[in-house]
CSV table of C-alpha atoms in Angstrom, one decimal:
chain,number,residue,atom,x,y,z
I,1,MET,CA,-7.9,-12.3,10.9
I,2,ASP,CA,-4.2,-11.8,11.8
I,3,LEU,CA,-3.2,-8.4,10.5
I,4,SER,CA,0.4,-7.1,10.8
I,5,TYR,CA,1.2,-3.6,12.1
I,6,GLN,CA,1.8,-2.4,8.4
I,7,GLU,CA,-1.7,-3.8,7.4
I,8,LYS,CA,-3.5,-2.2,10.5
I,9,SER,CA,-1.7,1.0,9.6
I,10,ILE,CA,-2.9,0.9,5.9
I,11,LEU,CA,-6.5,-0.2,6.8
I,12,GLY,CA,-6.7,2.8,9.1
I,13,SER,CA,-5.6,5.2,6.4
I,14,LEU,CA,-8.0,3.6,3.9
I,15,LEU,CA,-10.9,3.9,6.2
I,16,ALA,CA,-10.2,7.6,7.1
I,17,MET,CA,-9.8,8.5,3.4
I,18,VAL,CA,-13.2,6.7,2.5
I,19,VAL,CA,-15.0,8.3,5.3
I,20,VAL,CA,-13.5,11.9,5.0
I,21,TYR,CA,-13.4,12.4,1.4
I,22,GLY,CA,-16.6,10.4,0.8
I,23,TYR,CA,-18.3,12.9,3.1
I,24,TYR,CA,-16.6,15.9,1.3
I,25,PHE,CA,-17.4,14.6,-2.2
I,26,ALA,CA,-21.0,14.1,-1.3
I,27,ASN,CA,-21.2,17.6,-0.1
I,28,ALA,CA,-19.4,18.9,-3.0
I,29,LEU,CA,-22.0,17.2,-5.4
I,30,ARG,CA,-24.8,19.1,-3.5
I,31,HIS,CA,-22.8,22.3,-4.2
I,32,ALA,CA,-22.1,21.4,-7.8
I,33,GLY,CA,-24.2,24.2,-9.2
I,34,GLU,CA,-22.4,26.9,-7.5
I,35,PRO,CA,-20.2,28.7,-10.1
I,36,ASP,CA,-17.9,30.3,-7.4
I,37,PHE,CA,-15.6,27.7,-5.7
I,38,ALA,CA,-14.7,30.5,-3.1
I,39,SER,CA,-17.9,30.5,-1.4
I,40,GLY,CA,-17.6,27.7,1.0
I,41,GLY,CA,-15.7,25.2,-1.2
I,42,ILE,CA,-12.3,26.1,0.0
I,43,GLY,CA,-13.6,26.0,3.6
I,44,ARG,CA,-14.9,22.4,3.2
I,45,LEU,CA,-11.7,21.4,1.4
I,46,ILE,CA,-9.6,22.7,4.3
I,47,PHE,CA,-11.7,21.0,6.7
I,48,ALA,CA,-11.4,17.7,5.0
I,49,VAL,CA,-7.6,18.0,4.9
I,50,ILE,CA,-7.4,18.8,8.6
I,51,ALA,CA,-9.8,16.2,9.4
I,52,ILE,CA,-7.8,13.4,7.6
I,53,VAL,CA,-4.6,14.6,9.2
I,54,VAL,CA,-6.0,14.6,12.8
I,55,ILE,CA,-7.7,11.2,12.3
I,56,GLN,CA,-4.5,9.7,10.9
I,57,ILE,CA,-2.4,11.1,13.8
I,58,VAL,CA,-4.8,10.0,16.4
I,59,TYR,CA,-5.2,6.5,14.7
I,60,GLN,CA,-1.4,6.1,14.5
I,61,ILE,CA,-1.0,6.9,18.1
I,62,ILE,CA,-3.6,4.5,19.4
I,63,LEU,CA,-2.1,1.7,17.0
I,64,ALA,CA,1.4,2.5,18.3
I,65,LEU,CA,0.0,1.9,21.9
I,66,GLU,CA,-1.9,-1.1,21.3
I,67,SER,CA,0.4,-3.0,19.1
I,68,ARG,CA,4.1,-3.1,18.8
I,69,PRO,CA,5.3,-0.8,15.9
I,70,GLU,CA,7.4,-2.7,13.4
I,71,PRO,CA,9.9,-0.8,11.2
I,72,LYS,CA,9.5,-1.5,7.5
I,73,ASP,CA,11.7,-4.3,6.1
I,74,GLU,CA,12.6,-4.8,2.5
I,75,ARG,CA,9.4,-6.7,1.6
I,76,ASP,CA,7.3,-3.8,2.9
I,77,VAL,CA,9.4,-1.4,0.8
I,78,LEU,CA,8.9,-3.5,-2.4
I,79,ILE,CA,5.3,-3.7,-1.9
I,80,GLU,CA,5.1,0.0,-1.3
I,81,CYS,CA,7.1,0.5,-4.5
I,82,LYS,CA,4.4,-1.6,-6.5
I,83,ALA,CA,1.7,0.2,-4.9
I,84,TYR,CA,3.1,3.7,-5.7
I,85,ARG,CA,3.5,2.4,-9.4
I,86,ASN,CA,-0.3,1.6,-9.6
I,87,GLY,CA,-1.1,4.9,-7.7
I,88,TYR,CA,0.9,6.7,-10.3
I,89,PHE,CA,-0.9,5.2,-13.1
I,90,ALA,CA,-4.4,6.1,-11.6
I,91,LEU,CA,-3.2,9.8,-11.0
I,92,ALA,CA,-1.8,10.0,-14.6
I,93,THR,CA,-4.8,8.6,-16.1
I,94,GLY,CA,-7.1,11.1,-14.0
I,95,ALA,CA,-4.8,14.0,-15.0
I,96,PHE,CA,-5.3,13.2,-18.8
I,97,LEU,CA,-9.0,12.8,-18.3
I,98,VAL,CA,-9.1,16.2,-16.7
I,99,ILE,CA,-7.0,17.9,-19.2
I,100,GLY,CA,-8.9,16.2,-22.0
I,101,GLY,CA,-12.2,16.9,-20.7
I,102,VAL,CA,-11.6,20.7,-20.0
I,103,ILE,CA,-10.2,20.9,-23.7
I,104,MET,CA,-13.3,19.1,-25.1
I,105,ALA,CA,-15.6,21.3,-23.0
I,106,VAL,CA,-13.9,24.4,-24.1
I,107,LEU,CA,-13.8,23.4,-27.8
I,108,ALA,CA,-17.6,22.2,-27.8
I,109,ARG,CA,-18.6,25.3,-25.7
I,110,ASP,CA,-20.8,26.6,-28.3
I,111,ALA,CA,-21.7,23.4,-30.3
I,112,ALA,CA,-22.8,21.2,-27.5
I,113,PRO,CA,-26.7,20.8,-27.0
I,114,THR,CA,-26.2,21.3,-23.3
I,115,ARG,CA,-23.4,23.6,-22.2
I,116,ILE,CA,-20.6,22.2,-19.9
I,117,ILE,CA,-19.5,25.0,-17.7
I,118,VAL,CA,-16.0,24.5,-16.7
I,119,THR,CA,-15.6,26.2,-13.3
I,120,PRO,CA,-12.6,26.4,-10.9
I,121,PHE,CA,-14.9,24.2,-8.5
I,122,LEU,CA,-15.4,21.7,-11.0
I,123,ILE,CA,-11.6,21.5,-11.9
I,124,VAL,CA,-10.4,21.5,-8.4
I,125,ASN,CA,-12.7,18.8,-7.3
I,126,LEU,CA,-11.9,16.6,-10.2
I,127,VAL,CA,-8.2,16.8,-9.6
I,128,LEU,CA,-8.7,16.2,-6.0
I,129,LEU,CA,-10.9,13.3,-6.8
I,130,PHE,CA,-8.4,11.5,-8.8
I,131,MET,CA,-5.6,12.4,-6.3
I,132,VAL,CA,-7.8,10.5,-3.7
I,133,LEU,CA,-8.4,7.7,-6.2
I,134,ALA,CA,-4.8,7.4,-6.9
I,135,GLU,CA,-4.2,7.0,-3.0
I,136,LEU,CA,-7.0,4.5,-2.6
I,137,VAL,CA,-5.4,2.6,-5.5
I,138,LYS,CA,-2.1,2.8,-3.7
I,139,LEU,CA,-3.5,1.6,-0.3
I,140,LEU,CA,-5.6,-1.2,-1.9
I,141,THR,CA,-2.4,-2.5,-3.8
I,142,GLN,CA,-0.6,-2.9,-0.5
I,143,LEU,CA,-3.4,-4.6,1.2
I,144,PHE,CA,-3.8,-6.8,-1.9
I,145,TYR,CA,0.0,-7.9,-1.9
I,146,TYR,CA,0.1,-8.3,1.9
I,147,ARG,CA,-2.8,-10.7,1.8
I,148,LYS,CA,-1.8,-12.5,-1.4
I,149,GLY,CA,1.6,-12.8,-0.6
I,150,PHE,CA,4.6,-11.3,-2.4
L,1,MET,CA,14.5,-16.4,-20.2
L,2,ALA,CA,15.0,-19.4,-17.8
L,3,SER,CA,12.4,-19.6,-15.1
L,4,GLY,CA,12.4,-21.5,-11.9
L,5,ARG,CA,11.6,-21.0,-8.3
L,6,ILE,CA,13.7,-20.5,-5.2
L,7,ARG,CA,12.6,-23.1,-2.5
L,8,ASN,CA,13.8,-23.0,1.2
L,9,ASN,CA,14.0,-25.2,4.3
L,10,VAL,CA,13.5,-22.4,6.8
L,11,ARG,CA,10.6,-24.2,8.5
L,12,THR,CA,12.6,-27.5,8.8
L,13,LEU,CA,15.8,-25.5,10.1
L,14,ARG,CA,13.5,-23.7,12.6
L,15,PHE,CA,12.3,-27.1,13.8
L,16,HIS,CA,15.8,-28.3,14.2
L,17,ARG,CA,16.7,-25.2,16.3
L,18,SER,CA,14.6,-26.2,19.1
L,19,GLU,CA,11.4,-24.9,17.5
L,20,MET,CA,12.8,-21.4,17.0
L,21,THR,CA,9.7,-19.2,16.7
L,22,GLN,CA,9.0,-17.2,13.5
L,23,GLN,CA,9.3,-13.9,15.8
L,24,GLU,CA,12.6,-15.1,17.0
L,25,LEU,CA,13.9,-15.7,13.5
L,26,ALA,CA,12.5,-12.3,12.3
L,27,GLU,CA,14.2,-10.5,15.0
L,28,LYS,CA,17.5,-12.2,14.6
L,29,VAL,CA,17.4,-11.4,10.8
L,30,GLY,CA,16.0,-7.8,11.1
L,31,VAL,CA,12.7,-8.4,9.2
L,32,THR,CA,9.0,-8.7,10.3
L,33,ARG,CA,7.2,-11.9,11.3
L,34,GLN,CA,5.1,-11.6,8.0
L,35,THR,CA,8.2,-11.6,5.9
L,36,VAL,CA,9.3,-14.9,7.6
L,37,ILE,CA,5.9,-16.3,6.9
L,38,ALA,CA,6.1,-15.3,3.4
L,39,ILE,CA,9.5,-16.7,3.0
L,40,GLU,CA,8.4,-20.1,4.6
L,41,GLY,CA,5.4,-20.2,2.3
L,42,ASP,CA,7.6,-19.6,-0.9
L,43,LYS,CA,5.6,-16.4,-1.6
L,44,TYR,CA,8.6,-14.2,-1.2
L,45,SER,CA,12.2,-14.6,-2.3
L,46,PRO,CA,14.3,-12.4,-0.1
L,47,SER,CA,17.4,-10.3,-1.1
L,48,LEU,CA,20.7,-11.8,-1.1
L,49,GLU,CA,21.7,-10.0,2.1
L,50,VAL,CA,18.6,-11.1,4.0
L,51,ALA,CA,19.1,-14.8,2.6
L,52,PHE,CA,22.6,-14.6,4.0
L,53,ARG,CA,21.4,-13.3,7.4
L,54,ILE,CA,19.0,-16.4,7.5
L,55,ALA,CA,21.6,-18.7,6.9
L,56,HIS,CA,23.9,-16.9,9.4
L,57,ALA,CA,21.0,-17.2,12.0
L,58,PHE,CA,20.9,-21.0,11.6
L,59,GLY,CA,24.7,-21.1,11.3
L,60,VAL,CA,24.7,-23.0,8.1
L,61,PRO,CA,25.9,-22.3,4.4
L,62,LEU,CA,23.3,-20.6,2.1
L,63,GLU,CA,22.7,-23.5,-0.1
L,64,GLU,CA,21.3,-25.4,2.9
L,65,VAL,CA,18.6,-22.9,3.4
L,66,PHE,CA,17.8,-22.0,-0.1
L,67,HIS,CA,18.0,-23.8,-3.5
L,68,TYR,CA,16.9,-23.1,-6.9
L,69,GLU,CA,14.4,-25.3,-8.9
L,70,SER,CA,14.6,-24.9,-12.5
L,71,SER,CA,11.4,-25.4,-14.4
L,72,GLU,CA,13.5,-26.5,-17.5
L,73,PRO,CA,14.2,-30.1,-18.3
């Protein structure tokens, strides 16, 4: 498959995000019962952010050495704009879901048969999850338009 | 709203310019090769500025490169 420089760059970002945040959220699920986010949660989050930055830098350097970097042209920018629009919708939907979920959990605190404990750990991870999903939507939209044609 | 498609003769014009490659045209115009491929395949309509630059690269008027096909009778 003949991939352009931009497509390779996007694919690298996509894989890095899936691997690093997949590992992070799998870990976060295991610690979901912990009420205190500060106990290790922040450390894991910082590690994930640093890991993604390092992987991205190394990958972009290798990519630049192996294939000739191409500056973005008007089509790349237009595709990016469409991708950001879709990513924004995903992020906004996630924000509304988190806000709605927290309000519902607080209102139904005593009425619910099984109590939902809204911890900082849960909120931080839900917000992060939707940020990651929004970024994935953005990257997948870009790949879609590059492959489908635009 | 009127609908139609913008067609082009980029592939033919490249052929008549001693088989100018897509990469050569892309470099002359200042876009990526993928954008030239998308334009040739009628998948992307470039901006007016890029359209003029393509016409300039071939040394022909704009209407010799691009033309509008209306879907209305």
